[in-house]
Amino acid sequence: MKLLIVEDHHNLIDAMVKSLEQEQFLCETAMDFETAHEKIHLYSYDILVVDINLPDGSGLNLIREVKKVSPDAGIIVVSARNSVDNKVEGLALGADDYLTKPFDMAELVARIKSLIRRRNFSGNPTISFGSLLIDPVARELTANGQKVDLTRTEFQILLFFASSPGRVISRDSLAEHIWGDHMDLADSYDFIYSHIKNLRKKITATGAGDPIKAVYGIGYKFEVQWP
């Protein structure tokens, strides 16, 4: 899952990124409205954590813009204002949750995990596709009754596919999801091919079928044959 954290306090944003990366989330940051506005138009994010008070604009206006360009993105508002009006306005604009500063990092992580389950997987703690059982919170895969040891990137790719079953996902989308801001550093798609090859090999080694189908000239599709 890829997150954008919009917050103008250095210490807080560093603490948020550290806590979330320990949970294997891919985090990008923006410390002002202009940077955040540019990023939401360049990249796609699963969840945004948005501070209402930014030095050059309002986080509420950013939420309005996010809902135009990425209506399916989850949004958690954070603010030092313990105001009912701000909370109501943020939720009315499409935010999914609200945290008042100061907050514990464990609570932020828990809220994000809960939001992932609600938005992407209908609130289910685990999701199943044929003989595959995916736990997005524990970041575990069981295939054909066997635990499969995946790297962080392999699990990110699997969860990205599982959140859009049956949809063709381009190589560009996969590269952006894995690399984020640093996608331009990749001079080829070899790293994608390598990760997907390893992911398929690990799944099929359990006796489960290969759920990742190549779509010639475009990318891949996640399809599972149901028993």
Tab-separated table of N, CA, C and O in Angstrom, residues 43 175-176 178-191:
chain	number	residue	atom	x	y	z
A	43	TYR	N	0.938	11.065	-9.207
A	43	TYR	CA	0.979	9.679	-8.724
A	43	TYR	C	-0.360	9.270	-8.126
A	43	TYR	O	-1.193	10.104	-7.787
A	175	ALA	N	5.365	-0.038	-11.659
A	175	ALA	CA	6.614	0.663	-11.360
A	175	ALA	C	6.369	1.826	-10.413
A	175	ALA	O	7.109	2.035	-9.447
A	176	GLU	N	5.303	2.577	-10.680
A	176	GLU	CA	4.969	3.710	-9.817
A	176	GLU	C	4.620	3.248	-8.421
A	176	GLU	O	5.002	3.865	-7.416
A	178	ILE	N	5.687	0.615	-6.852
A	178	ILE	CA	6.862	0.118	-6.145
A	178	ILE	C	7.855	1.235	-5.833
A	178	ILE	O	8.388	1.341	-4.733
A	179	TRP	N	8.075	2.113	-6.817
A	179	TRP	CA	9.131	3.101	-6.688
A	179	TRP	C	8.644	4.473	-6.230
A	179	TRP	O	9.413	5.249	-5.690
A	180	GLY	N	7.375	4.793	-6.513
A	180	GLY	CA	6.864	6.100	-6.108
A	180	GLY	C	7.650	7.248	-6.715
A	180	GLY	O	7.884	7.296	-7.921
A	181	ASP	N	8.096	8.166	-5.855
A	181	ASP	CA	8.842	9.340	-6.314
A	181	ASP	C	10.107	8.989	-7.074
A	181	ASP	O	10.608	9.785	-7.864
A	182	HIS	N	10.652	7.800	-6.840
A	182	HIS	CA	11.935	7.422	-7.427
A	182	HIS	C	11.782	6.562	-8.677
A	182	HIS	O	12.741	5.933	-9.109
A	183	MET	N	10.591	6.553	-9.266
A	183	MET	CA	10.350	5.712	-10.432
A	183	MET	C	11.285	6.063	-11.584
A	183	MET	O	11.699	5.191	-12.346
A	184	ASP	N	11.639	7.331	-11.724
A	184	ASP	CA	12.496	7.746	-12.831
A	184	ASP	C	13.899	7.160	-12.735
A	184	ASP	O	14.648	7.169	-13.711
A	185	LEU	N	14.271	6.646	-11.556
A	185	LEU	CA	15.599	6.057	-11.396
A	185	LEU	C	15.692	4.684	-12.054
A	185	LEU	O	16.784	4.175	-12.296
A	186	ALA	N	14.540	4.092	-12.319
A	186	ALA	CA	14.534	2.765	-12.952
A	186	ALA	C	14.668	2.933	-14.462
A	186	ALA	O	13.842	3.574	-15.101
A	187	ASP	N	15.742	2.387	-15.027
A	187	ASP	CA	15.979	2.575	-16.458
A	187	ASP	C	15.370	1.465	-17.304
A	187	ASP	O	15.499	1.465	-18.519
A	188	SER	N	14.718	0.503	-16.675
A	188	SER	CA	14.038	-0.552	-17.416
A	188	SER	C	13.001	-1.187	-16.504
A	188	SER	O	12.879	-0.845	-15.334
A	189	TYR	N	12.235	-2.136	-17.065
A	189	TYR	CA	11.234	-2.854	-16.278
A	189	TYR	C	11.766	-4.191	-15.766
A	189	TYR	O	10.992	-5.016	-15.297
A	190	ASP	N	13.072	-4.375	-15.842
A	190	ASP	CA	13.642	-5.662	-15.430
A	190	ASP	C	13.330	-5.986	-13.979
A	190	ASP	O	13.115	-7.147	-13.616
A	191	PHE	N	13.300	-4.953	-13.115
A	191	PHE	CA	13.049	-5.213	-11.698
A	191	PHE	C	11.624	-5.710	-11.481
A	191	PHE	O	11.366	-6.536	-10.603
